Short mmCIF file of C-alpha atoms and ligand atoms in Angstrom, two decimals:
data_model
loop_
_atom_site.label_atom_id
_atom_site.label_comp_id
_atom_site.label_asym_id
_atom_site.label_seq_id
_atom_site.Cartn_x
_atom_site.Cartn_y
_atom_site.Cartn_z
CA UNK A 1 -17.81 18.88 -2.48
CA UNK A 2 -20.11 17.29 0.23
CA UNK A 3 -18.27 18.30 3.16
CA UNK A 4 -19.75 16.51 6.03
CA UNK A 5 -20.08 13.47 3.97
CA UNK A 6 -16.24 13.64 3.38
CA UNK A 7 -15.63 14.32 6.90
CA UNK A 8 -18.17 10.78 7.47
CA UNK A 9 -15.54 8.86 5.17
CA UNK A 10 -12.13 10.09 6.87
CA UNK A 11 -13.65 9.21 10.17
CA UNK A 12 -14.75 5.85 9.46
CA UNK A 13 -11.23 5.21 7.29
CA UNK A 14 -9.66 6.28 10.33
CA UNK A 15 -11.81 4.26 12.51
CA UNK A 16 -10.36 1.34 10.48
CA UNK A 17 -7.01 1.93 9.97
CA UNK A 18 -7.50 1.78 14.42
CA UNK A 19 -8.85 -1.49 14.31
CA UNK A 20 -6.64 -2.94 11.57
CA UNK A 21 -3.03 -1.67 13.12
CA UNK A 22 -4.72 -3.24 16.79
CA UNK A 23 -4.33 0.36 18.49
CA UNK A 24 -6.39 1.40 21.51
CA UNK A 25 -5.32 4.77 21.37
CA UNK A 26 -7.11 7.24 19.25
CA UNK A 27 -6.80 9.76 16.86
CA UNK A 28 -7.12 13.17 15.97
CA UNK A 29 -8.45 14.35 12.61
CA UNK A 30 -7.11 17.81 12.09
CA UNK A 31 -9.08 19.46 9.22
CA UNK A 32 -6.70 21.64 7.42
CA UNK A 33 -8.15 24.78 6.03
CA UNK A 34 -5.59 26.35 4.09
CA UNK A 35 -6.85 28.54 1.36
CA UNK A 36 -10.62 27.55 2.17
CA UNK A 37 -13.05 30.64 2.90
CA UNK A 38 -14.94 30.34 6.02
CA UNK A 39 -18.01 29.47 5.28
CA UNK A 40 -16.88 26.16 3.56
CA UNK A 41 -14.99 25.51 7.25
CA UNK A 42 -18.31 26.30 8.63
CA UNK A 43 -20.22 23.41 6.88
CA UNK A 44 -17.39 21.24 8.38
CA UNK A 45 -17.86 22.85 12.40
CA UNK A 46 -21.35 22.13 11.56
CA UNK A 47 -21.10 18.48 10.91
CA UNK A 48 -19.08 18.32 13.87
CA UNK A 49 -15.22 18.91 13.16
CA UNK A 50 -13.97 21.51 15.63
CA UNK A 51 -10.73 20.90 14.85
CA UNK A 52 -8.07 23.00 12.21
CA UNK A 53 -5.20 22.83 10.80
CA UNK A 54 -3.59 26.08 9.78
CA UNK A 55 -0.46 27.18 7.76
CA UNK A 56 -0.18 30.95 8.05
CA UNK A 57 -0.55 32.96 11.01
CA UNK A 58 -2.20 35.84 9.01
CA UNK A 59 -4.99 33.67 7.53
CA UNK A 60 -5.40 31.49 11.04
CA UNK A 61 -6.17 35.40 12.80
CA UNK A 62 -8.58 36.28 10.15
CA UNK A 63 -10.34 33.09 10.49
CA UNK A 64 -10.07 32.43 14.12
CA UNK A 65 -11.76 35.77 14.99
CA UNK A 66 -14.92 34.94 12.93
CA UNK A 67 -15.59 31.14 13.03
CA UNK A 68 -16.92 29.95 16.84
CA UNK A 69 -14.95 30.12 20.14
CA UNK A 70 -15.01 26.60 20.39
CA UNK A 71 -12.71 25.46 17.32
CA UNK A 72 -9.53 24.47 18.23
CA UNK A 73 -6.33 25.40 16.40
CA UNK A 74 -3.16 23.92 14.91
CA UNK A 75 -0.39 25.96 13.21
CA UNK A 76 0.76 23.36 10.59
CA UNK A 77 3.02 25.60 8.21
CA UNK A 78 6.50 26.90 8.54
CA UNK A 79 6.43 29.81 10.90
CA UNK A 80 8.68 32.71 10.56
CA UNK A 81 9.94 34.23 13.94
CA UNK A 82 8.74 37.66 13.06
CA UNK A 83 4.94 36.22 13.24
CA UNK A 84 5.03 34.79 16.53
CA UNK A 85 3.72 37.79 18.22
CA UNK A 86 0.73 37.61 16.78
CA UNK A 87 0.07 34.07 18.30
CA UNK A 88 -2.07 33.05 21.28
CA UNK A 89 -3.51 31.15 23.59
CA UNK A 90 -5.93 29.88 21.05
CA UNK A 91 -3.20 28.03 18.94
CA UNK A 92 -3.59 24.32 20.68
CA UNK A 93 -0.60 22.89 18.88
CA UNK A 94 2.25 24.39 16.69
CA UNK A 95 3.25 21.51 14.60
CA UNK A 96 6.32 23.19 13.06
CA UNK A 97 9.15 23.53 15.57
CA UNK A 98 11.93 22.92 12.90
CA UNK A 99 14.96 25.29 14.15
CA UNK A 100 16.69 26.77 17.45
CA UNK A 101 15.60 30.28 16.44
CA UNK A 102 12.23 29.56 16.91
CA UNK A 103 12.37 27.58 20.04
CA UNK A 104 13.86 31.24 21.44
CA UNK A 105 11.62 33.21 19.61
CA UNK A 106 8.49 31.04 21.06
CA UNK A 107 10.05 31.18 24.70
CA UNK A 108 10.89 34.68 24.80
CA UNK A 109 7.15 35.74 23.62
CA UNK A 110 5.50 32.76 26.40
CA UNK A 111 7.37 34.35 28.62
CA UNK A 112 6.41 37.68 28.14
CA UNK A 113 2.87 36.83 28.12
CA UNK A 114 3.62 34.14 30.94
CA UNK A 115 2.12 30.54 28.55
CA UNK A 116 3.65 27.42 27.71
CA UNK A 117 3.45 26.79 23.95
CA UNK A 118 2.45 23.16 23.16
CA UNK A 119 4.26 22.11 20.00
CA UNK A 120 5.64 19.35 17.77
CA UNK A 121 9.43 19.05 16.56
CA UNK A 122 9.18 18.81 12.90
CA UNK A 123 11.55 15.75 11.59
CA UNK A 124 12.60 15.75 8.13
CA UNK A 125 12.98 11.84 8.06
CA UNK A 126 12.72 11.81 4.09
CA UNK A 127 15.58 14.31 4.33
CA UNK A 128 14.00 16.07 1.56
CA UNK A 129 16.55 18.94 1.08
CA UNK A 130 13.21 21.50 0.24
CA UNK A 131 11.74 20.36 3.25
CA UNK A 132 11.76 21.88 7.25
CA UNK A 133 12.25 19.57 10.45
CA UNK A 134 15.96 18.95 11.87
CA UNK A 135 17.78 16.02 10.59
CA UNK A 136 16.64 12.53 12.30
CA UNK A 137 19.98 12.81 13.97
CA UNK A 138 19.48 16.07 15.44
CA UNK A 139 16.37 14.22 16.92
CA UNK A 140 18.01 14.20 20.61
CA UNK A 141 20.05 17.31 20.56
CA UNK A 142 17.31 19.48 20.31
CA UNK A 143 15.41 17.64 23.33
CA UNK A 144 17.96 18.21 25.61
CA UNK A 145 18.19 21.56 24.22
CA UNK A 146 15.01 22.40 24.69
CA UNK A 147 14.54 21.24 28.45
CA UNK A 148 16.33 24.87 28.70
CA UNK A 149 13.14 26.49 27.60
CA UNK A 150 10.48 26.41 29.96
CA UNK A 151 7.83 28.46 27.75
CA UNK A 152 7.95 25.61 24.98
CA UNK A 153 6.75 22.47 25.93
CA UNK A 154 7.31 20.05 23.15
CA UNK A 155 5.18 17.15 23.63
CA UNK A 156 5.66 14.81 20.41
CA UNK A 157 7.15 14.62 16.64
CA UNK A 158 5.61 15.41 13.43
CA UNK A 159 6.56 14.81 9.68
CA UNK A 160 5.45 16.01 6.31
CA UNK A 161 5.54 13.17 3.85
CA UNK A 162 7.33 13.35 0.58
CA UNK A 163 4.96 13.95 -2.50
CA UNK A 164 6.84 11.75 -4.55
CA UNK A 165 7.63 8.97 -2.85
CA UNK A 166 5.89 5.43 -3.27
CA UNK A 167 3.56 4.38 -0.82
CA UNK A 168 6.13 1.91 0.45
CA UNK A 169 8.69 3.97 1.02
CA UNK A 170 6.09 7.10 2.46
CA UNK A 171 5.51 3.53 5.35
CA UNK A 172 8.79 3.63 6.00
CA UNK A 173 9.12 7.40 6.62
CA UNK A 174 5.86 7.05 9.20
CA UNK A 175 7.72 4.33 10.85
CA UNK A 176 11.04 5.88 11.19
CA UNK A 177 9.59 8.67 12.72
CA UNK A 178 7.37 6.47 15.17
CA UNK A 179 10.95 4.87 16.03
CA UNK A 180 12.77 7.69 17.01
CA UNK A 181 9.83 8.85 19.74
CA UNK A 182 10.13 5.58 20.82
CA UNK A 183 13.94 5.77 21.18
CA UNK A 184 13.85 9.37 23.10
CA UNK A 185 11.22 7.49 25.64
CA UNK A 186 13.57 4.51 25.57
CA UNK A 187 16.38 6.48 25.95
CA UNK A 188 14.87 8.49 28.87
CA UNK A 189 15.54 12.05 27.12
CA UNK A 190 11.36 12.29 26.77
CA UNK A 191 8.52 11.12 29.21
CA UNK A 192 5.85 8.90 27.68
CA UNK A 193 3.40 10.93 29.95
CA UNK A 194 3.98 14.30 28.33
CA UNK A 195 5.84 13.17 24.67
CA UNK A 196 4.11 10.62 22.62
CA UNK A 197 2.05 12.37 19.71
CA UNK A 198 3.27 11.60 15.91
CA UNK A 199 1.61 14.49 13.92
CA UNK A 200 2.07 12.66 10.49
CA UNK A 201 -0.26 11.57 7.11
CA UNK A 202 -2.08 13.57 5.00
CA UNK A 203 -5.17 13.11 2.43
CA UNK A 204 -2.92 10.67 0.49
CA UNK A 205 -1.73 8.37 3.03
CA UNK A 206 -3.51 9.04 6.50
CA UNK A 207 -4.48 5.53 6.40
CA UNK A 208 -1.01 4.74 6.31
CA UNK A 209 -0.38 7.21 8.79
CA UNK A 210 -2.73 5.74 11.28
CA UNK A 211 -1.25 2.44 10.65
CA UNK A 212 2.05 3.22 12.06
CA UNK A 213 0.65 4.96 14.65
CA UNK A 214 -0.20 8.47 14.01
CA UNK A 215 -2.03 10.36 16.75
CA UNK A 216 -3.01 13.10 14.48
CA UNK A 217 -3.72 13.51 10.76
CA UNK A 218 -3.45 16.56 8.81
CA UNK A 219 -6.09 16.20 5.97
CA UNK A 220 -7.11 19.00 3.72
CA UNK A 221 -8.09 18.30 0.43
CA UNK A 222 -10.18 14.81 1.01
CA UNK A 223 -12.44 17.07 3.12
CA UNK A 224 -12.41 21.00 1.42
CA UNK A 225 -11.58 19.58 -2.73
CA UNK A 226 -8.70 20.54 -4.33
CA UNK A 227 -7.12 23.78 -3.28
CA UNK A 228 -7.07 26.93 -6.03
CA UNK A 229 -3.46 27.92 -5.07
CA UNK A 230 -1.33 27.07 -1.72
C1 PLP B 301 -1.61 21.44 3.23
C2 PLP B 301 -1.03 20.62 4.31
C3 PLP B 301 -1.66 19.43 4.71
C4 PLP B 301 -2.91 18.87 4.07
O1 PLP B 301 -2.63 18.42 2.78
P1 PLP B 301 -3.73 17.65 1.90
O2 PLP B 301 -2.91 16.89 0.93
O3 PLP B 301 -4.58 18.68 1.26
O4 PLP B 301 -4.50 16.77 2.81
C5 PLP B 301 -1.09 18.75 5.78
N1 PLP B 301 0.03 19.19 6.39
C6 PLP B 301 0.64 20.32 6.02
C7 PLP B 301 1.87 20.75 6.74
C8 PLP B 301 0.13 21.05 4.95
O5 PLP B 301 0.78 22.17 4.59
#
């Protein structure tokens, strides 16, 4: 696996997914790291990526000690309330707000330490019954709910794609989830200053993603090769 030459690809894929969908906004590539050892994410900080995508808090510590101050961070994965303790200020973006229990859990510990968690809700548009995120209904409710927690500042949506859906119907998922942030800004329950990023696409369909306006991709494989286990 040439690394940096992977890395080249995304970019420039990226680059014109921008140009074909007529965006002027950009995107962020968020190099997901999962099961890779750190000197493999090394040859990607080298070539320039500073940015990762994490799923366990456990294996994001390890990691985050020993590659270079300047990476920045995303917790991608499902996060279990016992684990947020050992979060900091060098998690960027949680990606995986997906339940009420964790919006306390992440305000009680930000206040305690006295920081604002940036994070994503997670929307399970496909409503895959395996999958995390609240219902696309629920959308709205837990806004408004979580205007009551000042420690969590949620400041867009993010989706995981169904594996085995068609490409058409994976479109339709990115779209439906672009439509409901634009229906909370519409709708006045979000502010397009502060809420606007769609965390959505991964190596299969980032393209795709970008297309119906991601702001940031989560791609692992197309950069690292196929993963040994998850
Ligand atoms: C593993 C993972 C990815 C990256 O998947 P690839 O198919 O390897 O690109 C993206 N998002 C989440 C939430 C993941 O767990």
């Amino acid at each position: 696996m040439n690394v940096a030459e992977n890395l080249k690809v995304i970019n420039h894929n990226i680059n014109k997914a921008l140009e074909k969908s007529g965006r002027k906004d950009s995107v962020k590539l968020i190099a997901v790291t999962k099961t890779m050892p750190t000197d493999i994410i090394l040859k990607a900080y080298t070539a320039g990526q500073k940015v990762f995508g994490e799923n366990r808090v456990q294996e994001w510590q390890q990691k985050s000690t020993v590659l270079p101050e300047d990476c920045e961070w995303h917790i991608i994965g499902r996060l279990q309330t016992n684990k947020v303790k050992y979060l900091n200020s060098r998690v960027a973006l949680i990606h995986s707000l997906d339940r009420l229990n964790l919006l306390e859990k992440l305000n009680e510990e930000g206040e305690k330490r006295g920081l604002v968690w940036k994070t994503l809700l997670q929307v399970n548009v496909a409503q895959d019954e395996a999958k995390a995120g609240v219902g696309r209904e629920e959308v709205e409710d837990f806004l408004l709910t979580a205007g009551n927690y000042p420690f969590v500042n949620i400041i867009g949506l993010m989706t995981i794609g169904n594996l085995e859906a068609s490409p058409l119907e994976t479109r339709l998922y990115f779209r439906a989830l672009r439509e409901i942030r634009d229906n909370m800004l519409k709708k006045g329950i979000c502010n397009s200053q502060t809420f606007f990023h769609l965390s959505m696409g991964m190596s299969q369909d980032y393209e795709m993603a970008v297309e119906e306006g991601a702001t940031l991709v989560r791609v692992g494989s197309s950069i690292f090769g196929e993963r040994q286990y998850n």
